């Protein structure tokens, strides 16, 4: 499928998640949402006309029902608006636990999406649901070695 520009309603929902949204163009591709710098909009259209584009832009996430699920690329993006998420700066051991895919952590925060950072650099999303966490760090990237 092609990268399709999103409708105005969807765009309005996405602009809060990134910095300088007026300089970005928003696209959907297979239910996933992406953004690119607006200056590259014509380049993407030109390339799509001639090539099969498998990936373009920075991933934002997707909407499932009424919930926005942020993707890992957004956590790593320099364009993320950190103010839209609960930001929890974790110590080295907790950061390693997140990177290992663990889901039990000893910090407190409100229910919802949490942007985990180490030394103030965001690196992963977690979703807090009551007394547990869902770790949204990509499974294929988990640390496999012992971290103890």
Short mmCIF file of C-alpha atoms in Angstrom, two decimals:
data_model
loop_
_atom_site.label_atom_id
_atom_site.label_comp_id
_atom_site.label_asym_id
_atom_site.label_seq_id
_atom_site.Cartn_x
_atom_site.Cartn_y
_atom_site.Cartn_z
CA UNK A 1 0.00 0.00 0.00
CA UNK A 2 0.91 3.60 -0.46
CA UNK A 3 1.64 6.22 2.16
CA UNK A 4 -1.59 8.23 2.26
CA UNK A 5 -1.89 11.68 3.81
CA UNK A 6 -4.08 11.53 6.91
CA UNK A 7 -7.36 13.40 7.19
CA UNK A 8 -7.54 16.67 9.11
CA UNK A 9 -9.21 15.06 12.15
CA UNK A 10 -6.42 12.48 12.50
CA UNK A 11 -3.75 15.12 11.92
CA UNK A 12 -5.19 17.26 14.70
CA UNK A 13 -4.96 14.29 17.08
CA UNK A 14 -1.31 13.70 16.17
CA UNK A 15 0.11 17.22 16.31
CA UNK A 16 0.41 17.23 20.11
CA UNK A 17 2.85 14.31 20.09
CA UNK A 18 5.65 16.04 18.18
CA UNK A 19 7.49 19.35 18.25
CA UNK A 20 6.94 21.86 15.42
CA UNK A 21 4.00 19.96 13.89
CA UNK A 22 3.35 22.74 11.36
CA UNK A 23 6.65 21.74 9.68
CA UNK A 24 5.58 18.08 9.36
CA UNK A 25 3.36 16.08 7.02
CA UNK A 26 1.44 13.13 8.43
CA UNK A 27 0.81 9.84 6.62
CA UNK A 28 -0.82 6.49 7.24
CA UNK A 29 0.45 3.18 5.91
CA UNK A 30 -1.14 -0.15 6.88
CA UNK A 31 -2.88 1.44 9.91
CA UNK A 32 0.43 2.87 11.17
CA UNK A 33 0.97 6.61 11.35
CA UNK A 34 4.15 8.41 10.30
CA UNK A 35 5.46 11.91 9.85
CA UNK A 36 8.08 13.45 7.59
CA UNK A 37 9.40 16.98 7.29
CA UNK A 38 7.03 18.82 4.96
CA UNK A 39 9.93 19.80 2.69
CA UNK A 40 10.18 16.09 1.68
CA UNK A 41 6.49 15.72 0.77
CA UNK A 42 7.07 16.08 -2.99
CA UNK A 43 10.05 13.70 -2.84
CA UNK A 44 7.89 11.01 -1.22
CA UNK A 45 5.19 11.44 -3.86
CA UNK A 46 7.76 11.23 -6.66
CA UNK A 47 9.42 8.14 -5.20
CA UNK A 48 6.07 6.40 -4.55
CA UNK A 49 5.13 6.89 -8.19
CA UNK A 50 8.23 5.02 -9.37
CA UNK A 51 9.19 2.65 -6.54
CA UNK A 52 7.65 0.41 -3.94
CA UNK A 53 8.36 2.29 -0.72
CA UNK A 54 8.64 -0.06 2.23
CA UNK A 55 9.39 2.58 4.85
CA UNK A 56 9.27 6.37 4.98
CA UNK A 57 9.37 8.86 7.79
CA UNK A 58 9.30 8.47 11.54
CA UNK A 59 6.68 6.24 13.09
CA UNK A 60 4.20 7.80 15.49
CA UNK A 61 2.01 4.83 16.39
CA UNK A 62 -1.53 3.79 15.65
CA UNK A 63 -5.07 4.33 16.87
CA UNK A 64 -6.86 1.27 18.23
CA UNK A 65 -10.44 2.13 19.08
CA UNK A 66 -10.05 5.47 20.88
CA UNK A 67 -6.57 4.77 22.24
CA UNK A 68 -3.38 6.06 20.63
CA UNK A 69 -0.59 3.50 20.93
CA UNK A 70 2.79 5.18 20.46
CA UNK A 71 5.46 3.24 18.59
CA UNK A 72 9.04 2.81 19.66
CA UNK A 73 10.37 5.16 16.96
CA UNK A 74 8.52 8.03 18.58
CA UNK A 75 10.28 7.36 21.90
CA UNK A 76 13.64 7.67 20.15
CA UNK A 77 12.76 10.65 17.97
CA UNK A 78 14.29 14.07 18.59
CA UNK A 79 10.91 15.46 17.47
CA UNK A 80 8.90 13.92 20.34
CA UNK A 81 6.96 16.32 22.53
CA UNK A 82 7.91 14.86 25.91
CA UNK A 83 5.28 17.00 27.64
CA UNK A 84 2.53 14.78 26.17
CA UNK A 85 3.68 11.76 28.17
CA UNK A 86 4.46 10.93 31.77
CA UNK A 87 8.23 11.07 31.79
CA UNK A 88 10.03 8.81 34.26
CA UNK A 89 13.81 9.04 34.44
CA UNK A 90 15.03 5.64 35.63
CA UNK A 91 18.30 4.39 37.06
CA UNK A 92 20.67 2.11 35.13
CA UNK A 93 19.30 -1.14 36.62
CA UNK A 94 15.67 -0.23 35.80
CA UNK A 95 16.69 0.86 32.28
CA UNK A 96 18.34 -2.53 31.75
CA UNK A 97 15.20 -4.28 33.05
CA UNK A 98 13.09 -2.37 30.53
CA UNK A 99 15.52 -3.24 27.73
CA UNK A 100 15.30 -6.88 28.82
CA UNK A 101 11.50 -6.77 28.47
CA UNK A 102 10.59 -7.01 32.12
CA UNK A 103 7.30 -5.61 33.40
CA UNK A 104 7.69 -5.21 37.18
CA UNK A 105 9.18 -1.89 38.24
CA UNK A 106 9.48 -0.10 41.57
CA UNK A 107 8.56 3.44 40.52
CA UNK A 108 5.18 5.05 40.89
CA UNK A 109 3.25 6.86 38.20
CA UNK A 110 -0.30 7.28 36.98
CA UNK A 111 -2.05 4.81 34.69
CA UNK A 112 -1.42 5.39 30.98
CA UNK A 113 1.60 5.66 28.73
CA UNK A 114 4.94 6.33 30.35
CA UNK A 115 8.01 7.53 28.47
CA UNK A 116 11.02 5.97 30.18
CA UNK A 117 14.30 7.83 29.99
CA UNK A 118 17.80 7.23 31.27
CA UNK A 119 19.88 10.31 32.08
CA UNK A 120 17.02 12.34 30.54
CA UNK A 121 17.26 10.56 27.18
CA UNK A 122 13.97 8.82 26.27
CA UNK A 123 14.34 5.21 25.14
CA UNK A 124 11.07 3.28 25.62
CA UNK A 125 7.34 3.42 26.22
CA UNK A 126 5.59 1.52 28.97
CA UNK A 127 1.87 1.37 29.63
CA UNK A 128 0.85 1.40 33.28
CA UNK A 129 -2.38 -0.45 33.98
CA UNK A 130 -3.29 -0.46 37.69
CA UNK A 131 -0.48 -2.35 39.45
CA UNK A 132 1.36 -3.65 36.37
CA UNK A 133 3.17 -2.40 33.28
CA UNK A 134 3.08 -3.43 29.64
CA UNK A 135 6.54 -3.04 28.15
CA UNK A 136 6.31 -1.65 24.60
CA UNK A 137 10.02 -2.04 23.88
CA UNK A 138 10.35 -4.15 20.68
CA UNK A 139 10.67 -7.84 21.58
CA UNK A 140 13.31 -8.48 18.92
CA UNK A 141 15.55 -5.89 20.58
CA UNK A 142 15.42 -7.33 24.12
CA UNK A 143 18.69 -7.83 25.96
CA UNK A 144 19.14 -11.59 26.29
CA UNK A 145 22.19 -11.74 28.55
CA UNK A 146 21.96 -11.67 32.34
CA UNK A 147 21.75 -8.15 33.76
CA UNK A 148 22.11 -9.04 37.45
#
